[in-house]
Amino acid sequence: MKRFLGGSAVAIALCLVSTSAYAGSSAALLKRLHDKGILSDEDYSELLKEDTEQAQNAVTAPPPAPVQAPATGGGRIIKATDSGIGFEVGGATIKFSGSVNGFYVSDNGQTPGANTTVVGGVTNVGNSTSAVRNGLLPGFFKIDVTTTQGGWDVGAHFGMYPGINSAAWGTLGANNGGQPTALATAGIDFRQTYLTVARKGFGELKIGRDVGLFGQDAILNDITLLTPGTPGSNIAPSNTTLGRIGVGYIYTDFQPQITYTTPSFMGLKASVGVFQPLASLTGPTESNTQPGFQARIAYDTKLGGVGLHSWVSGITQKHDILGGGSYVGRGIDFGSKATVGPVSVLGYYYTAKGLGTTVLNLFDTDGNGNTRGSEGYYFQAVLNHGKWTLAGSYGASLLHFADASDAVSNPTLVRRNESEVGQVRYGLTSWVTLIGEYTHSHSVAHNNNSASSNTVAVGGILFF
């Protein structure tokens, strides 16, 4: 392997030497390769001699004839992309993007008691806990390979999402609770693997695993996407916190899908997709035979000095209960974000039946498959001033009983999860943002049991 690397380095060095008219720049490169042990003493001396001789000859030699560009599709030229981190090779563009974050999170939960049990509550109950952990986003590393073939823009997309905390592997994979012990390892949540086919006037077809349509805008515009928000378990941290998931909206999730998106028509875009059906997490055992369906319409415009992003999305899926019976889970959400100069404000609302709360199909029905209703909302405001950003939000998610029998059987079921969030951010560099955040979370059961917690988080997030 070392011989192979050394031979490759010599080949690269020869190429650079043969195309350079200045001994200083290429000589410095050769010295670095020699110092790192990639070039042997013999190779270094020989290449340095050739470099010096070529530089001397270049003083009196006539200018070289212009080199004709290679034919399109030759596949031999590698060059940097115009933007982002990546390169073009063989007619394809390969781009890399990623993020890393970490926070010190101190969560002060309410003292446990007979009246603090809230099934489905997002609030931690117990003594104060501290953790060094990811926020709502784990880290991620994305690779996008795109090209144009036969007039079509095609692409392959992969997204890996590793956390910094050790994972306790189980039914939810890397999203299980954490395992804060020695010799444990972090988990990788491979959320994205999909292809795209697009063409001007046609729109885009997506096939694979990616973010859903219902609830997509709710999380992508949420200020806690960059921070912990409501932490969830803090004594054994998993890959992510809750942010505002379950305290304002249902998590869209990353799902297998075939989705078509129209071209933009004066700022208006529509998407519709067929999705892998999801089984209930808490209801009766299912044997689903029909897919789920989701749709989204988004509109972007500018009215005077006001930028406006508005959306509406929906979801529906039939659930077949093993042994007989069925129910339909459905929901709709809508929201709008207005931006004026350094200020942006957002309002969001969702309503659902048989969809549950916090994540898709959690507490969506009672034990007999009778559907529960749910709804939620959040409001937020952001002020940017130079490198500083001040942001705040309030939101809540509500879950209703299926019927009177459900109320008798499940009195401690969550009725309302809510939180208030305040943030201050500082853009240290174009890649790195430092963040401080305070979150107050509150959960209330249908029998009025309740619990609260106060969370302080300090850390940073990097994007490239």
Coordinates of C-alpha atoms in Angstrom, one line a residue:
M1 CA 0.0 0.0 0.0
K2 CA 2.8 2.4 0.9
R3 CA 4.5 1.7 -2.5
F4 CA 1.2 2.3 -4.2
L5 CA 0.7 5.7 -2.5
G6 CA 4.3 6.6 -3.2
G7 CA 4.0 5.8 -6.8
S8 CA 0.7 7.8 -7.1
A9 CA 2.4 10.8 -5.4
V10 CA 5.3 10.6 -7.8
A11 CA 2.9 10.6 -10.7
I12 CA 1.0 13.6 -9.4
A13 CA 4.3 15.4 -8.6
L14 CA 5.6 14.7 -12.2
C15 CA 2.4 16.2 -13.6
L16 CA 2.7 19.3 -11.5
V17 CA 6.3 19.8 -12.3
S18 CA 5.8 19.4 -16.0
T19 CA 3.1 22.1 -16.1
S20 CA 4.7 24.6 -13.8
A21 CA 7.0 27.5 -14.9
Y22 CA 7.9 28.4 -11.4
A23 CA 10.3 26.3 -9.4
G24 CA 9.3 28.0 -6.1
S25 CA 5.7 26.7 -5.8
S26 CA 6.3 23.2 -7.1
A27 CA 9.5 22.8 -5.1
A28 CA 7.6 23.6 -1.9
L29 CA 5.1 20.9 -2.7
L30 CA 7.8 18.4 -3.4
K31 CA 9.5 19.2 -0.1
R32 CA 6.2 18.7 1.8
L33 CA 5.7 15.3 0.1
H34 CA 9.3 14.4 1.0
D35 CA 9.0 15.5 4.6
K36 CA 5.8 13.4 5.0
G37 CA 7.8 10.4 3.8
I38 CA 5.7 10.0 0.6
L39 CA 8.7 10.7 -1.7
S40 CA 12.0 8.9 -1.2
D41 CA 15.2 10.8 -1.1
E42 CA 16.0 9.6 -4.6
D43 CA 12.7 10.6 -6.1
Y44 CA 12.8 14.0 -4.3
S45 CA 16.2 14.8 -5.6
E46 CA 15.4 13.8 -9.2
L47 CA 12.1 15.7 -9.3
L48 CA 13.6 18.8 -7.7
K49 CA 16.3 18.8 -10.4
E50 CA 13.8 18.5 -13.2
D51 CA 11.7 21.2 -11.7
T52 CA 14.7 23.6 -11.5
E53 CA 15.7 22.9 -15.1
Q54 CA 12.2 23.5 -16.5
A55 CA 11.9 26.8 -14.7
Q56 CA 15.2 28.0 -16.1
N57 CA 14.2 26.9 -19.7
A58 CA 10.9 28.7 -19.3
V59 CA 12.7 32.1 -19.2
T60 CA 13.8 31.9 -22.8
A61 CA 11.2 29.4 -24.3
P62 CA 8.4 30.7 -26.4
P63 CA 4.9 30.7 -24.9
P64 CA 3.2 27.3 -25.2
A65 CA 0.4 26.9 -27.8
P66 CA -3.0 27.1 -26.2
V67 CA -4.4 23.7 -25.1
Q68 CA -7.7 22.7 -26.6
A69 CA -10.3 21.7 -24.0
P70 CA -11.1 18.0 -24.0
A71 CA -14.3 16.8 -25.7
T72 CA -17.4 16.7 -23.5
G73 CA -17.7 13.3 -21.8
G74 CA -14.0 12.5 -22.0
G75 CA -14.2 11.7 -18.3
R76 CA -10.5 12.4 -17.7
I77 CA -10.6 15.9 -16.2
I78 CA -11.2 16.6 -12.5
K79 CA -12.1 20.1 -11.4
A80 CA -13.6 21.9 -8.4
T81 CA -17.3 22.7 -8.3
D82 CA -18.3 26.3 -8.6
S83 CA -19.8 26.2 -5.1
G84 CA -19.9 24.0 -2.1
I85 CA -17.4 21.2 -1.3
G86 CA -16.9 18.8 -4.2
F87 CA -15.6 18.2 -7.7
E88 CA -16.7 17.3 -11.2
V89 CA -15.4 14.2 -12.9
G90 CA -16.5 12.2 -15.9
G91 CA -19.5 14.4 -16.5
A92 CA -20.8 14.0 -12.9
T93 CA -20.7 16.5 -10.0
I94 CA -20.0 15.0 -6.5
K95 CA -20.7 17.3 -3.5
F96 CA -20.2 16.8 0.2
S97 CA -22.0 18.5 3.0
G98 CA -22.3 17.9 6.7
S99 CA -22.9 19.2 10.2
V100 CA -21.5 18.5 13.7
N101 CA -22.9 19.8 17.0
G102 CA -22.6 19.3 20.7
F103 CA -24.2 20.9 23.8
Y104 CA -23.8 20.8 27.5
V105 CA -27.5 20.3 28.7
S106 CA -28.6 20.7 32.3
D107 CA -32.2 19.6 32.9
N108 CA -33.9 20.3 36.2
G109 CA -36.9 18.0 36.4
Q110 CA -39.8 18.1 38.9
T111 CA -39.6 15.9 42.0
P112 CA -41.5 12.7 41.3
G113 CA -44.7 12.1 43.1
A114 CA -48.1 10.4 42.9
N115 CA -49.4 13.3 40.7
T116 CA -46.5 13.6 38.2
T117 CA -47.2 10.5 36.1
V118 CA -48.1 11.6 32.5
V119 CA -48.1 8.8 30.0
G120 CA -46.7 10.3 26.8
G121 CA -45.4 13.4 28.5
V122 CA -42.2 15.0 27.2
T123 CA -41.1 16.3 30.6
N124 CA -38.4 14.6 32.6
V125 CA -39.4 13.8 36.2
G126 CA -36.7 13.4 38.8
N127 CA -33.5 14.9 40.0
S128 CA -31.4 17.4 37.9
T129 CA -29.3 15.7 35.2
S130 CA -26.4 16.9 33.0
A131 CA -25.3 15.6 29.7
V132 CA -23.0 16.4 26.8
R133 CA -25.0 15.5 23.8
N134 CA -26.4 16.4 20.4
G135 CA -29.3 18.7 19.9
L136 CA -32.4 17.9 17.8
L137 CA -30.1 17.3 14.8
P138 CA -27.5 14.6 15.2
G139 CA -24.4 15.1 13.1
F140 CA -24.8 14.3 9.4
F141 CA -22.7 13.7 6.3
K142 CA -24.3 13.9 2.9
I143 CA -23.1 12.8 -0.5
D144 CA -24.9 14.0 -3.7
V145 CA -23.9 12.7 -7.1
T146 CA -25.6 14.5 -10.0
T147 CA -25.3 14.5 -13.7
T148 CA -27.2 15.2 -16.9
Q149 CA -28.0 12.3 -19.2
G150 CA -30.2 12.4 -22.3
G151 CA -31.6 15.8 -21.3
W152 CA -32.5 14.6 -17.8
D153 CA -31.0 15.8 -14.5
V154 CA -30.4 12.7 -12.4
G155 CA -28.9 12.2 -9.0
A156 CA -28.1 9.8 -6.2
H157 CA -28.3 11.0 -2.7
F158 CA -27.0 9.5 0.6
G159 CA -27.3 10.9 4.1
M160 CA -25.7 9.4 7.2
Y161 CA -26.6 10.9 10.6
P162 CA -24.2 9.8 13.4
G163 CA -24.7 11.0 17.0
I164 CA -22.0 11.8 19.6
N165 CA -23.5 9.6 22.3
S166 CA -23.4 5.9 22.6
A167 CA -26.5 4.0 21.4
A168 CA -28.3 1.2 23.1
W169 CA -29.4 -0.8 20.1
G170 CA -33.0 -2.0 20.0
T171 CA -36.2 -1.9 18.0
L172 CA -35.6 1.8 17.1
G173 CA -32.0 1.2 16.0
A174 CA -29.8 4.2 16.6
N175 CA -32.8 6.2 17.9
N176 CA -33.1 4.0 21.0
G177 CA -32.2 5.4 24.3
G178 CA -28.5 6.0 25.0
Q179 CA -26.0 3.8 26.8
P180 CA -23.6 6.1 28.7
T181 CA -21.0 3.4 29.6
A182 CA -17.4 2.8 28.6
L183 CA -16.7 0.7 25.5
A184 CA -20.1 1.6 23.9
T185 CA -20.3 3.1 20.5
A186 CA -22.3 5.8 18.8
G187 CA -24.9 4.8 16.2
I188 CA -25.3 5.9 12.6
D189 CA -28.9 6.6 11.5
F190 CA -28.8 6.2 7.7
R191 CA -31.8 8.4 7.0
Q192 CA -31.4 9.2 3.3
T193 CA -30.9 7.1 0.3
Y194 CA -32.8 8.2 -2.8
L195 CA -32.6 9.0 -6.5
T196 CA -34.0 12.0 -8.3
V197 CA -34.9 12.5 -12.0
A198 CA -35.8 16.0 -13.1
R199 CA -36.2 18.1 -16.2
K200 CA -37.2 21.6 -17.0
G201 CA -41.0 21.8 -17.5
F202 CA -41.4 18.3 -16.0
G203 CA -40.6 18.7 -12.3
E204 CA -38.8 16.1 -10.2
L205 CA -39.4 12.4 -9.4
K206 CA -37.9 11.1 -6.1
I207 CA -37.6 7.4 -5.3
G208 CA -36.1 6.2 -2.0
R209 CA -35.9 7.2 1.6
D210 CA -36.1 10.9 2.5
V211 CA -38.0 13.3 4.7
G212 CA -41.8 13.1 4.5
L213 CA -44.2 15.7 3.2
F214 CA -46.6 16.1 6.1
G215 CA -45.0 18.2 8.9
Q216 CA -41.9 18.8 6.8
D217 CA -42.1 22.6 6.9
A218 CA -42.9 22.6 10.6
I219 CA -39.5 21.1 11.6
L220 CA -37.4 22.7 8.9
N221 CA -38.5 26.2 10.0
D222 CA -38.3 25.5 13.8
I223 CA -35.6 27.4 15.7
T224 CA -34.9 24.3 17.9
L225 CA -33.7 22.4 14.8
L226 CA -30.3 23.9 15.6
T227 CA -30.5 23.3 19.4
P228 CA -31.8 20.8 22.0
G229 CA -35.1 22.4 22.9
T230 CA -37.0 19.9 25.1
P231 CA -34.3 17.3 25.8
G232 CA -36.3 14.1 26.3
S233 CA -34.2 11.6 28.2
N234 CA -31.1 13.4 29.5
I235 CA -29.6 10.9 31.9
A236 CA -29.0 8.4 29.0
P237 CA -28.9 10.6 25.9
S238 CA -29.9 9.2 22.5
N239 CA -28.8 10.6 19.1
T240 CA -31.2 13.5 19.3
T241 CA -33.4 15.6 21.6
L242 CA -37.0 16.4 21.0
G243 CA -36.6 20.1 20.1
R244 CA -40.2 21.0 19.5
I245 CA -41.3 17.6 18.3
G246 CA -44.4 16.7 20.4
V247 CA -44.7 20.2 21.7
G248 CA -46.1 21.9 18.6
Y249 CA -46.0 19.4 15.7
I250 CA -45.8 15.7 14.8
Y251 CA -42.4 14.5 13.5
T252 CA -42.4 14.2 9.7
D253 CA -39.8 11.4 9.8
F254 CA -37.6 9.9 7.0
Q255 CA -39.7 7.4 5.1
P256 CA -39.6 5.2 2.0
Q257 CA -41.5 6.9 -0.8
I258 CA -42.1 7.7 -4.5
T259 CA -42.8 11.4 -4.7
Y260 CA -43.4 13.8 -7.6
T261 CA -42.9 17.5 -7.3
T262 CA -44.2 20.0 -10.0
P263 CA -42.1 22.8 -11.5
S264 CA -42.4 26.1 -9.7
F265 CA -45.3 28.2 -11.2
M266 CA -44.9 31.8 -10.0
G267 CA -43.6 30.5 -6.7
L268 CA -46.1 27.7 -6.3
K269 CA -45.0 24.1 -6.0
A270 CA -47.0 20.9 -5.3
S271 CA -45.8 17.5 -4.3
V272 CA -47.6 14.2 -4.0
G273 CA -46.2 10.8 -2.9
V274 CA -47.0 7.2 -2.2
F275 CA -45.4 6.0 1.1
Q276 CA -44.5 2.7 2.9
P277 CA -47.4 2.1 5.3
L278 CA -46.4 2.6 9.0
A279 CA -47.8 0.4 11.8
S280 CA -49.0 1.9 15.0
L281 CA -46.5 2.0 17.8
T282 CA -49.0 1.6 20.6
G283 CA -52.3 0.3 19.0
P284 CA -53.4 -3.2 18.1
T285 CA -51.1 -5.4 15.9
E286 CA -51.6 -4.6 12.3
S287 CA -51.2 -6.3 8.9
N288 CA -51.3 -3.4 6.5
T289 CA -51.8 -4.0 2.8
Q290 CA -52.3 -0.5 1.4
P291 CA -49.7 2.3 1.1
G292 CA -49.9 5.7 2.8
F293 CA -50.3 8.9 0.8
Q294 CA -48.9 12.4 1.5
A295 CA -49.2 15.7 -0.3
R296 CA -47.8 19.2 0.1
I297 CA -48.3 22.6 -1.5
A298 CA -45.8 25.5 -0.9
Y299 CA -45.9 29.1 -2.0
D300 CA -43.0 31.6 -1.9
T301 CA -43.4 35.2 -2.9
K302 CA -42.4 38.7 -2.0
L303 CA -45.0 41.4 -1.3
G304 CA -43.3 44.8 -1.1
G305 CA -40.5 44.3 1.4
V306 CA -42.1 41.2 3.0
G307 CA -40.8 37.7 2.0
L308 CA -43.5 35.1 2.5
H309 CA -43.3 31.3 2.7
S310 CA -46.6 29.5 3.2
W311 CA -47.6 25.8 3.0
V312 CA -50.3 23.2 3.6
S313 CA -49.7 19.4 3.7
G314 CA -51.7 16.3 4.4
I315 CA -51.4 12.6 5.2
T316 CA -53.7 9.6 5.1
Q317 CA -53.2 5.8 5.6
K318 CA -55.5 2.9 6.2
H319 CA -54.5 0.6 9.0
D320 CA -55.7 -3.1 8.9
I321 CA -55.9 -4.6 12.3
L322 CA -54.7 -8.2 12.5
G323 CA -57.8 -10.4 13.3
G324 CA -60.3 -7.9 11.8
G325 CA -61.2 -4.3 11.7
S326 CA -59.4 -1.2 10.4
Y327 CA -59.1 2.5 10.8
V328 CA -57.8 5.5 8.9
G329 CA -55.1 7.8 10.2
R330 CA -55.2 11.3 8.6
G331 CA -54.0 14.8 9.3
I332 CA -53.5 18.2 7.8
D333 CA -51.3 21.1 8.7
F334 CA -50.6 24.6 7.5
G335 CA -48.4 27.6 8.3
S336 CA -46.7 30.7 7.1
K337 CA -43.4 32.5 7.7
A338 CA -43.0 36.2 7.0
T339 CA -39.6 37.9 6.8
V340 CA -39.1 41.7 6.9
G341 CA -35.5 42.8 7.0
P342 CA -33.8 41.2 10.1
V343 CA -37.1 40.0 11.6
S344 CA -39.1 36.9 10.8
V345 CA -42.3 35.5 12.4
L346 CA -44.0 32.2 12.0
G347 CA -47.4 30.6 12.8
Y348 CA -48.2 26.9 12.4
Y349 CA -51.2 24.6 13.2
Y350 CA -52.1 20.9 12.6
T351 CA -55.1 18.7 13.3
A352 CA -55.4 14.9 13.0
K353 CA -57.4 11.8 13.6
G354 CA -55.9 8.4 14.2
L355 CA -52.4 9.9 13.8
G356 CA -51.4 10.3 17.4
T357 CA -48.9 12.7 19.0
T358 CA -45.2 13.5 19.0
V359 CA -44.3 10.9 16.2
L360 CA -46.5 9.2 13.6
N361 CA -48.8 6.6 15.1
L362 CA -47.9 7.0 18.7
F363 CA -51.0 6.8 20.9
D364 CA -53.1 7.1 17.7
T365 CA -55.8 4.7 19.0
D366 CA -56.9 3.0 22.2
G367 CA -56.4 -0.8 22.6
N368 CA -59.3 -1.6 20.4
G369 CA -58.3 0.5 17.4
N370 CA -60.7 3.4 18.1
T371 CA -59.0 6.6 16.8
R372 CA -57.9 9.5 19.0
G373 CA -57.9 13.1 17.8
S374 CA -54.9 15.4 18.1
E375 CA -53.9 18.9 17.3
G376 CA -51.1 21.3 17.9
Y377 CA -49.5 24.7 17.1
Y378 CA -46.5 26.9 17.6
F379 CA -45.5 30.5 17.1
Q380 CA -42.0 31.9 16.9
A381 CA -40.1 35.1 16.2
V382 CA -36.4 35.7 15.2
L383 CA -34.4 38.9 15.2
N384 CA -31.0 39.1 13.4
H385 CA -28.5 41.8 14.2
G386 CA -25.1 41.4 12.6
K387 CA -23.6 38.2 14.0
W388 CA -26.2 38.0 16.7
T389 CA -29.6 36.3 16.7
L390 CA -32.3 36.4 19.3
A391 CA -35.2 33.9 18.9
G392 CA -38.1 32.7 20.9
S393 CA -41.1 30.3 20.5
Y394 CA -44.1 28.9 22.2
G395 CA -46.0 25.8 21.2
A396 CA -48.2 22.9 22.4
S397 CA -49.5 19.5 21.3
L398 CA -52.9 18.1 22.5
L399 CA -54.2 14.6 22.4
H400 CA -57.9 13.7 22.9
F401 CA -59.5 10.5 24.1
A402 CA -61.2 8.1 21.6
D403 CA -64.3 7.8 23.7
A404 CA -65.6 7.5 27.3
S405 CA -64.2 4.0 27.7
D406 CA -60.7 5.3 26.7
A407 CA -61.0 7.9 29.4
V408 CA -61.8 5.3 32.1
S409 CA -59.0 3.0 31.0
N410 CA -56.2 5.6 30.5
P411 CA -56.7 8.5 32.9
T412 CA -53.0 9.4 33.0
L413 CA -52.7 9.6 29.2
V414 CA -51.1 13.0 28.2
R415 CA -53.6 15.7 27.4
R416 CA -51.2 18.5 26.6
N417 CA -47.4 19.0 26.1
E418 CA -46.2 22.6 25.9
S419 CA -42.9 24.5 26.0
E420 CA -41.4 28.0 25.8
V421 CA -38.0 28.4 24.2
G422 CA -35.6 31.4 24.3
Q423 CA -32.3 31.4 22.3
V424 CA -29.3 33.6 21.7
R425 CA -26.9 32.7 18.8
Y426 CA -23.6 34.1 17.7
G427 CA -22.1 33.5 14.2
L428 CA -18.5 32.8 15.1
T429 CA -17.6 32.0 11.5
S430 CA -19.5 31.3 8.3
W431 CA -19.5 27.6 9.4
V432 CA -19.8 27.8 13.2
T433 CA -22.6 29.1 15.3
L434 CA -22.4 29.3 19.1
I435 CA -25.7 29.0 21.0
G436 CA -27.2 29.4 24.4
E437 CA -30.8 28.3 25.1
Y438 CA -33.4 28.1 27.9
T439 CA -36.5 25.8 27.6
H440 CA -39.4 25.4 30.0
S441 CA -41.4 22.2 29.3
H442 CA -44.7 21.2 30.8
S443 CA -46.9 18.1 30.5
V444 CA -50.4 17.6 31.7
A445 CA -52.5 14.3 31.8
H446 CA -56.2 14.0 31.3
N447 CA -56.6 13.4 35.1
N448 CA -54.6 16.7 35.7
N449 CA -51.4 15.0 36.8
S450 CA -48.6 17.3 35.6
A451 CA -44.8 17.7 35.5
S452 CA -42.5 20.5 34.5
S453 CA -38.8 20.9 33.8
N454 CA -36.3 23.7 33.1
T455 CA -33.5 23.1 30.6
V456 CA -30.4 25.2 29.9
A457 CA -28.1 24.3 27.0
V458 CA -24.8 25.8 25.8
G459 CA -22.9 24.7 22.8
G460 CA -22.4 25.1 19.1
I461 CA -23.2 23.7 15.6
L462 CA -21.2 23.6 12.4
F463 CA -22.4 23.4 8.9
F464 CA -20.4 23.0 5.7

